CSV table of N, CA and C in Angstrom, one decimal:
chain,number,residue,atom,x,y,z
A,296,MET,N,-56.5,39.3,163.9
A,296,MET,CA,-56.4,38.0,164.5
A,296,MET,C,-57.6,37.8,165.4
A,297,ILE,N,-58.0,36.6,165.4
A,297,ILE,CA,-59.1,36.2,166.4
A,297,ILE,C,-58.7,35.0,167.1
A,298,TYR,N,-59.2,34.8,168.3
A,298,TYR,CA,-58.9,33.6,169.0
A,298,TYR,C,-60.1,33.3,170.0
A,299,ARG,N,-60.3,32.0,170.2
A,299,ARG,CA,-61.3,31.5,171.1
A,299,ARG,C,-60.8,30.3,171.9
A,300,GLU,N,-61.2,30.2,173.1
A,300,GLU,CA,-60.7,29.2,174.0
A,300,GLU,C,-61.9,28.6,174.7
A,301,LYS,N,-62.0,27.2,174.7
A,301,LYS,CA,-63.0,26.5,175.4
A,301,LYS,C,-62.5,25.2,175.9
A,302,ASN,N,-62.7,24.9,177.1
A,302,ASN,CA,-62.3,23.7,177.8
A,302,ASN,C,-60.8,23.4,177.5
A,303,GLY,N,-59.9,24.4,177.6
A,303,GLY,CA,-58.5,24.2,177.4
A,303,GLY,C,-58.0,24.1,176.0
A,304,LEU,N,-58.9,24.2,175.0
A,304,LEU,CA,-58.5,24.1,173.6
A,304,LEU,C,-58.6,25.5,173.0
A,305,LEU,N,-57.5,26.0,172.5
A,305,LEU,CA,-57.4,27.4,171.9
A,305,LEU,C,-57.3,27.3,170.4
A,306,PHE,N,-58.2,28.1,169.7
A,306,PHE,CA,-58.1,28.3,168.3
A,306,PHE,C,-57.7,29.7,168.0
A,307,ILE,N,-56.7,29.9,167.1
A,307,ILE,CA,-56.2,31.2,166.7
A,307,ILE,C,-56.3,31.3,165.2
A,308,ARG,N,-56.8,32.4,164.7
A,308,ARG,CA,-56.8,32.6,163.2
A,308,ARG,C,-56.0,33.9,163.1
A,309,PHE,N,-54.8,33.8,162.5
A,309,PHE,CA,-54.0,35.0,162.2
A,309,PHE,C,-54.3,35.7,160.9
A,310,ASP,N,-54.0,37.0,160.9
A,310,ASP,CA,-54.3,37.8,159.7
A,310,ASP,C,-53.1,38.0,158.9
A,311,ASN,N,-53.3,38.3,157.6
A,311,ASN,CA,-52.2,38.7,156.7
A,311,ASN,C,-51.3,39.8,157.3
A,312,HIS,N,-50.0,39.6,157.1
A,312,HIS,CA,-49.0,40.5,157.5
A,312,HIS,C,-48.6,40.5,158.9
A,313,GLU,N,-49.3,39.7,159.8
A,313,GLU,CA,-48.9,39.7,161.2
A,313,GLU,C,-47.6,39.0,161.4
A,314,ASN,N,-46.8,39.5,162.4
A,314,ASN,CA,-45.6,38.8,162.8
A,314,ASN,C,-46.1,37.6,163.6
A,315,PHE,N,-45.9,36.4,163.1
A,315,PHE,CA,-46.4,35.2,163.6
A,315,PHE,C,-46.1,35.0,165.1
A,316,PHE,N,-44.8,35.1,165.5
A,316,PHE,CA,-44.4,34.8,166.8
A,316,PHE,C,-44.9,35.9,167.8
A,317,GLU,N,-44.8,37.2,167.4
A,317,GLU,CA,-45.3,38.2,168.3
A,317,GLU,C,-46.8,38.1,168.5
A,318,ALA,N,-47.6,37.8,167.5
A,318,ALA,CA,-49.0,37.7,167.6
A,318,ALA,C,-49.4,36.4,168.5
A,319,LEU,N,-48.6,35.3,168.3
A,319,LEU,CA,-48.8,34.1,169.0
A,319,LEU,C,-48.6,34.3,170.5
A,320,LYS,N,-47.4,35.0,170.8
A,320,LYS,CA,-47.1,35.2,172.2
A,320,LYS,C,-48.1,36.1,172.9
A,321,ASP,N,-48.5,37.2,172.2
A,321,ASP,CA,-49.5,38.1,172.8
A,321,ASP,C,-50.8,37.3,173.1
A,322,THR,N,-51.2,36.4,172.2
A,322,THR,CA,-52.5,35.7,172.3
A,322,THR,C,-52.3,34.7,173.5
A,323,LEU,N,-51.2,34.0,173.6
A,323,LEU,CA,-50.9,33.1,174.7
A,323,LEU,C,-51.0,33.8,176.1
A,324,LYS,N,-50.4,35.0,176.1
A,324,LYS,CA,-50.5,35.8,177.3
A,324,LYS,C,-51.9,36.2,177.7
A,325,ASN,N,-52.7,36.7,176.7
A,325,ASN,CA,-54.1,37.1,176.9
A,325,ASN,C,-55.0,35.9,177.3
A,326,ALA,N,-54.6,34.7,176.8
A,326,ALA,CA,-55.4,33.5,177.1
A,326,ALA,C,-54.9,32.8,178.4
A,327,GLY,N,-53.9,33.3,178.9
A,327,GLY,CA,-53.3,32.7,180.2
A,327,GLY,C,-52.7,31.4,180.0
A,328,ILE,N,-52.1,31.1,178.8
A,328,ILE,CA,-51.5,29.8,178.5
A,328,ILE,C,-50.0,29.9,178.6
A,329,ARG,N,-49.4,29.2,179.6
A,329,ARG,CA,-48.0,29.2,179.8
A,329,ARG,C,-47.4,27.8,179.5
A,330,SER,N,-48.2,26.8,179.4
A,330,SER,CA,-47.8,25.4,179.0
A,330,SER,C,-48.8,24.8,178.1
A,331,GLY,N,-48.4,24.2,177.0
A,331,GLY,CA,-49.3,23.6,176.1
A,331,GLY,C,-48.7,22.9,175.0
A,332,VAL,N,-49.6,22.3,174.2
A,332,VAL,CA,-49.1,21.5,173.0
A,332,VAL,C,-49.8,22.2,171.7
A,333,VAL,N,-48.9,22.5,170.8
A,333,VAL,CA,-49.4,23.0,169.5
A,333,VAL,C,-49.8,21.7,168.7
A,334,ILE,N,-51.1,21.5,168.5
A,334,ILE,CA,-51.6,20.3,167.9
A,334,ILE,C,-51.5,20.4,166.4
A,335,ASN,N,-51.9,21.5,165.8
A,335,ASN,CA,-52.0,21.6,164.4
A,335,ASN,C,-52.0,23.0,163.9
A,336,GLY,N,-51.3,23.3,162.8
A,336,GLY,CA,-51.3,24.6,162.2
A,336,GLY,C,-51.3,24.5,160.7
A,337,ILE,N,-52.1,25.2,160.0
A,337,ILE,CA,-52.1,25.3,158.6
A,337,ILE,C,-52.3,26.7,158.1
A,338,GLY,N,-52.0,27.0,156.9
A,338,GLY,CA,-52.2,28.3,156.3
A,338,GLY,C,-51.0,28.6,155.4
A,339,MET,N,-50.5,29.8,155.5
A,339,MET,CA,-49.4,30.3,154.6
A,339,MET,C,-48.5,31.2,155.3
A,340,LEU,N,-47.2,31.1,155.1
A,340,LEU,CA,-46.2,31.9,155.7
A,340,LEU,C,-45.3,32.5,154.6
A,341,ARG,N,-44.7,33.6,154.9
A,341,ARG,CA,-43.6,34.2,154.0
A,341,ARG,C,-42.6,34.8,155.0
A,342,ASP,N,-41.4,35.2,154.4
A,342,ASP,CA,-40.4,35.7,155.2
A,342,ASP,C,-40.1,34.9,156.5
A,343,PHE,N,-39.9,33.6,156.3
A,343,PHE,CA,-39.8,32.8,157.5
A,343,PHE,C,-38.3,32.2,157.5
A,344,GLU,N,-38.0,31.7,158.7
A,344,GLU,CA,-36.6,31.2,158.9
A,344,GLU,C,-36.8,29.8,159.5
A,345,LEU,N,-36.1,28.8,158.9
A,345,LEU,CA,-36.1,27.4,159.4
A,345,LEU,C,-34.7,27.1,159.8
A,346,GLY,N,-34.6,26.2,160.8
A,346,GLY,CA,-33.3,25.7,161.2
A,346,GLY,C,-33.2,24.2,161.4
A,347,TRP,N,-32.1,23.7,161.2
A,347,TRP,CA,-31.8,22.3,161.4
A,347,TRP,C,-30.6,22.3,162.4
A,348,PHE,N,-30.7,21.5,163.5
A,348,PHE,CA,-29.7,21.5,164.5
A,348,PHE,C,-28.5,20.6,164.1
A,349,ASN,N,-27.4,21.2,163.9
A,349,ASN,CA,-26.2,20.4,163.6
A,349,ASN,C,-25.5,20.0,164.9
A,350,ILE,N,-25.6,18.7,165.2
A,350,ILE,CA,-25.2,18.2,166.5
A,350,ILE,C,-23.7,18.2,166.6
A,351,GLN,N,-22.9,18.1,165.5
A,351,GLN,CA,-21.5,18.2,165.6
A,351,GLN,C,-21.0,19.6,165.9
A,352,ALA,N,-21.6,20.6,165.3
A,352,ALA,CA,-21.3,22.0,165.6
A,352,ALA,C,-22.0,22.6,166.8
A,353,MET,N,-23.1,21.8,167.3
A,353,MET,CA,-23.9,22.3,168.4
A,353,MET,C,-24.5,23.6,168.2
A,354,ARG,N,-25.0,23.8,167.0
A,354,ARG,CA,-25.7,25.1,166.6
A,354,ARG,C,-26.7,24.8,165.5
A,355,TYR,N,-27.7,25.7,165.4
A,355,TYR,CA,-28.7,25.6,164.3
A,355,TYR,C,-28.1,26.2,163.0
A,356,GLU,N,-28.3,25.5,161.9
A,356,GLU,CA,-28.0,26.0,160.6
A,356,GLU,C,-29.3,26.5,160.1
A,357,LYS,N,-29.4,27.8,159.8
A,357,LYS,CA,-30.6,28.5,159.4
A,357,LYS,C,-30.7,28.9,158.0
A,358,HIS,N,-31.9,28.8,157.4
A,358,HIS,CA,-32.1,29.3,156.1
A,358,HIS,C,-33.4,30.1,156.0
A,359,SER,N,-33.3,31.2,155.3
A,359,SER,CA,-34.5,32.1,155.2
A,359,SER,C,-35.2,32.0,153.9
A,360,PHE,N,-36.5,32.1,153.9
A,360,PHE,CA,-37.3,32.0,152.7
A,360,PHE,C,-38.2,33.3,152.6
A,361,SER,N,-38.2,34.0,151.5
A,361,SER,CA,-39.0,35.2,151.4
A,361,SER,C,-40.3,34.9,150.6
A,362,VAL,N,-40.3,33.9,149.7
A,362,VAL,CA,-41.4,33.5,148.9
A,362,VAL,C,-42.5,32.9,149.7
A,363,PRO,N,-43.7,33.2,149.6
A,363,PRO,CA,-44.8,32.5,150.3
A,363,PRO,C,-44.8,31.0,150.1
A,364,HIS,N,-45.0,30.3,151.2
A,364,HIS,CA,-45.1,28.9,151.2
A,364,HIS,C,-46.4,28.4,152.0
A,365,GLU,N,-47.0,27.4,151.5
A,365,GLU,CA,-48.1,26.8,152.2
A,365,GLU,C,-47.6,26.1,153.5
A,366,LEU,N,-48.3,26.4,154.6
A,366,LEU,CA,-48.0,25.7,155.8
A,366,LEU,C,-48.7,24.4,155.9
A,367,LEU,N,-48.0,23.3,155.7
A,367,LEU,CA,-48.6,22.0,155.6
A,367,LEU,C,-48.8,21.4,157.0
A,368,SER,N,-47.9,21.7,157.9
A,368,SER,CA,-48.0,21.1,159.2
A,368,SER,C,-47.2,21.9,160.2
A,369,LEU,N,-47.7,22.1,161.4
A,369,LEU,CA,-47.0,22.9,162.4
A,369,LEU,C,-47.4,22.2,163.7
A,370,GLN,N,-46.4,21.9,164.5
A,370,GLN,CA,-46.6,21.3,165.8
A,370,GLN,C,-45.5,21.7,166.7
A,371,GLY,N,-45.7,21.6,168.0
A,371,GLY,CA,-44.7,21.9,169.0
A,371,GLY,C,-45.2,22.0,170.4
A,372,ASN,N,-44.5,22.7,171.2
A,372,ASN,CA,-44.9,22.9,172.6
A,372,ASN,C,-44.7,24.3,173.1
A,373,ILE,N,-45.3,24.6,174.2
A,373,ILE,CA,-45.2,25.9,174.9
A,373,ILE,C,-44.8,25.6,176.3
A,374,ALA,N,-43.7,26.3,176.7
A,374,ALA,CA,-43.2,26.1,178.1
A,374,ALA,C,-42.6,27.4,178.6
A,375,LEU,N,-42.2,27.4,179.9
A,375,LEU,CA,-41.6,28.6,180.5
A,375,LEU,C,-40.1,28.4,180.3
A,376,LYS,N,-39.4,29.5,179.9
A,376,LYS,CA,-37.9,29.5,179.9
A,376,LYS,C,-37.5,30.8,180.4
A,377,ASP,N,-36.7,30.8,181.5
A,377,ASP,CA,-36.3,32.1,182.1
A,377,ASP,C,-37.5,32.9,182.5
A,378,ASN,N,-38.6,32.2,182.9
A,378,ASN,CA,-39.8,32.9,183.4
A,378,ASN,C,-40.6,33.6,182.3
A,379,GLU,N,-40.3,33.3,181.0
A,379,GLU,CA,-40.9,33.9,179.9
A,379,GLU,C,-41.5,32.7,179.1
A,380,THR,N,-42.6,33.0,178.3
A,380,THR,CA,-43.2,32.0,177.5
A,380,THR,C,-42.3,31.7,176.3
A,381,PHE,N,-42.0,30.4,176.1
A,381,PHE,CA,-41.1,29.9,175.1
A,381,PHE,C,-41.9,29.0,174.2
A,382,VAL,N,-41.9,29.3,172.9
A,382,VAL,CA,-42.7,28.5,171.9
A,382,VAL,C,-41.7,27.8,171.0
A,383,HIS,N,-41.8,26.4,171.1
A,383,HIS,CA,-40.9,25.6,170.3
A,383,HIS,C,-41.7,24.9,169.2
A,384,LEU,N,-41.4,25.3,167.9
A,384,LEU,CA,-42.2,24.8,166.8
A,384,LEU,C,-41.4,24.2,165.7
A,385,HIS,N,-42.0,23.2,165.1
A,385,HIS,CA,-41.4,22.6,163.9
A,385,HIS,C,-42.5,22.7,162.8
A,386,ALA,N,-42.0,23.0,161.6
A,386,ALA,CA,-43.0,23.2,160.5
A,386,ALA,C,-42.5,22.5,159.2
A,387,SER,N,-43.5,22.1,158.4
A,387,SER,CA,-43.3,21.6,157.1
A,387,SER,C,-44.1,22.6,156.2
A,388,LEU,N,-43.4,23.1,155.1
A,388,LEU,CA,-44.0,24.0,154.2
A,388,LEU,C,-43.7,23.6,152.8
A,389,ALA,N,-44.6,24.0,151.8
A,389,ALA,CA,-44.3,23.8,150.4
A,389,ALA,C,-44.4,25.1,149.6
A,390,GLY,N,-43.5,25.3,148.7
A,390,GLY,CA,-43.4,26.5,147.9
A,390,GLY,C,-44.1,26.3,146.6
A,391,PRO,N,-43.9,27.2,145.7
A,391,PRO,CA,-44.5,27.2,144.3
A,391,PRO,C,-44.2,25.9,143.5
A,392,SER,N,-43.0,25.3,143.8
A,392,SER,CA,-42.6,24.1,143.1
A,392,SER,C,-43.2,22.9,143.7
A,393,HIS,N,-43.9,23.0,144.8
A,393,HIS,CA,-44.5,21.9,145.5
A,393,HIS,C,-43.5,21.1,146.3
A,394,GLU,N,-42.2,21.5,146.3
A,394,GLU,CA,-41.2,20.8,147.1
A,394,GLU,C,-41.3,21.3,148.6
A,395,CYS,N,-41.2,20.4,149.5
A,395,CYS,CA,-41.3,20.7,150.9
A,395,CYS,C,-40.0,21.1,151.6
A,396,VAL,N,-40.1,22.0,152.5
A,396,VAL,CA,-39.0,22.3,153.4
A,396,VAL,C,-39.5,22.2,154.8
A,397,GLY,N,-38.6,22.0,155.7
A,397,GLY,CA,-39.1,21.9,157.1
A,397,GLY,C,-37.9,22.0,158.1
A,398,GLY,N,-38.3,22.1,159.4
A,398,GLY,CA,-37.4,22.2,160.5
A,398,GLY,C,-37.9,23.1,161.6
A,399,HIS,N,-37.0,23.5,162.4
A,399,HIS,CA,-37.4,24.4,163.6
A,399,HIS,C,-37.8,25.8,163.0
A,400,LEU,N,-38.9,26.3,163.4
A,400,LEU,CA,-39.4,27.6,162.9
A,400,LEU,C,-38.9,28.6,163.8
A,401,PHE,N,-38.1,29.6,163.3
A,401,PHE,CA,-37.5,30.6,164.2
A,401,PHE,C,-38.3,31.9,164.1
A,402,ASN,N,-38.8,32.3,162.9
A,402,ASN,CA,-39.6,33.5,162.8
A,402,ASN,C,-40.4,33.4,161.4
A,403,ALA,N,-41.5,34.2,161.3
A,403,ALA,CA,-42.3,34.1,160.2
A,403,ALA,C,-43.3,35.3,160.1
A,404,THR,N,-43.7,35.6,158.9
A,404,THR,CA,-44.8,36.6,158.7
A,404,THR,C,-46.0,35.8,158.1
A,405,VAL,N,-47.2,36.1,158.6
A,405,VAL,CA,-48.4,35.4,158.1
A,405,VAL,C,-48.6,35.9,156.7
A,406,CYS,N,-48.9,35.0,155.8
A,406,CYS,CA,-49.3,35.4,154.4
A,406,CYS,C,-50.7,34.8,154.2
A,407,ASN,N,-51.7,35.7,154.0
A,407,ASN,CA,-53.1,35.4,153.9
A,407,ASN,C,-53.7,35.0,155.3
A,408,THR,N,-53.4,33.8,155.8
A,408,THR,CA,-53.9,33.4,157.1
A,408,THR,C,-53.1,32.2,157.6
A,409,VAL,N,-53.2,32.0,158.9
A,409,VAL,CA,-52.8,30.8,159.6
A,409,VAL,C,-53.8,30.5,160.6
A,410,GLU,N,-54.2,29.2,160.6
A,410,GLU,CA,-55.1,28.7,161.6
A,410,GLU,C,-54.4,27.7,162.5
A,411,LEU,N,-54.6,27.9,163.8
A,411,LEU,CA,-53.8,27.1,164.8
A,411,LEU,C,-54.6,26.6,165.9
A,412,PHE,N,-54.4,25.3,166.3
A,412,PHE,CA,-55.0,24.8,167.5
A,412,PHE,C,-54.0,24.4,168.6
A,413,ILE,N,-54.2,24.9,169.8
A,413,ILE,CA,-53.3,24.6,170.9
A,413,ILE,C,-54.1,24.0,172.1
A,414,GLN,N,-53.6,22.9,172.6
A,414,GLN,CA,-54.2,22.3,173.8
A,414,GLN,C,-53.4,22.8,175.0
A,415,LYS,N,-54.1,23.5,175.9
A,415,LYS,CA,-53.5,24.0,177.2
A,415,LYS,C,-53.2,22.8,178.0
A,416,ALA,N,-52.0,22.8,178.6
A,416,ALA,CA,-51.6,21.8,179.6
A,416,ALA,C,-52.1,22.1,181.0
A,417,GLU,N,-53.3,21.7,181.3
A,417,GLU,CA,-54.0,22.0,182.5
A,417,GLU,C,-53.3,21.5,183.8
A,418,THR,N,-52.7,20.3,183.7
A,418,THR,CA,-52.2,19.7,184.9
A,418,THR,C,-50.7,19.6,184.9
A,419,LEU,N,-50.0,20.2,183.9
A,419,LEU,CA,-48.5,20.2,183.8
A,419,LEU,C,-48.1,21.7,183.7
A,420,SER,N,-46.9,21.9,184.3
A,420,SER,CA,-46.2,23.2,184.1
A,420,SER,C,-44.9,22.8,183.4
A,421,LEU,N,-44.8,23.1,182.1
A,421,LEU,CA,-43.6,22.7,181.3
A,421,LEU,C,-42.6,23.8,181.5
A,422,ARG,N,-41.3,23.4,181.7
A,422,ARG,CA,-40.2,24.4,181.9
A,422,ARG,C,-39.0,23.9,181.1
A,423,ARG,N,-38.3,24.9,180.6
A,423,ARG,CA,-37.0,24.7,180.0
A,423,ARG,C,-35.9,25.4,180.8
A,424,VAL,N,-34.9,24.6,181.3
A,424,VAL,CA,-33.9,25.1,182.2
A,424,VAL,C,-32.6,24.9,181.5
A,425,LYS,N,-31.8,26.0,181.3
A,425,LYS,CA,-30.5,25.8,180.6
A,425,LYS,C,-29.6,24.8,181.3
A,426,GLY,N,-29.0,23.9,180.5
A,426,GLY,CA,-28.2,22.9,181.1
A,426,GLY,C,-28.9,21.6,181.5
A,427,GLU,N,-30.3,21.7,181.5
A,427,GLU,CA,-31.1,20.5,181.8
A,427,GLU,C,-31.9,20.1,180.7
A,428,GLN,N,-32.4,18.9,180.7
A,428,GLN,CA,-33.3,18.5,179.6
A,428,GLN,C,-34.7,19.1,179.9
A,429,PHE,N,-35.4,19.3,178.8
A,429,PHE,CA,-36.8,19.8,178.9
A,429,PHE,C,-37.6,18.8,179.8
A,430,SER,N,-38.3,19.4,180.7
A,430,SER,CA,-39.1,18.4,181.6
A,430,SER,C,-40.4,19.0,182.0
A,431,PRO,N,-41.4,18.1,182.1
A,431,PRO,CA,-42.7,18.5,182.6
A,431,PRO,C,-42.7,18.5,184.1
A,432,LEU,N,-43.1,19.6,184.8
A,432,LEU,CA,-43.2,19.6,186.2
A,432,LEU,C,-44.6,19.8,186.6
A,433,SER,N,-45.0,19.1,187.6
A,433,SER,CA,-46.4,19.3,188.1
A,433,SER,C,-46.5,20.3,189.2
């Protein structure tokens, strides 16, 4: 994996077989990013888990995929939750049939590569507090 940061814009290129979330969190820590916006992500993932929030049951319904899928779109935000970096991502992916799947991305393994752009929130400190709505704090 490689990453570069300039003027608050972070580019990350992940390598084949990397645990996506572990590598991302390590990079965010090394780059000193605790709040930000995931602008764009493309590439390929396998062994990933997507969720859809069932508001009646108040829980995520999750589905796992082992077959590699093209990552068509990835966006989200980075905030502090319980004083740890929390990455909230939504993804759209297409498999061999070209049908799309999407939702909240819970975990994934990089297949071939993933390229990601993150804008650091220079003037905001984003936090998630249990029982409260997500809120930007300055």
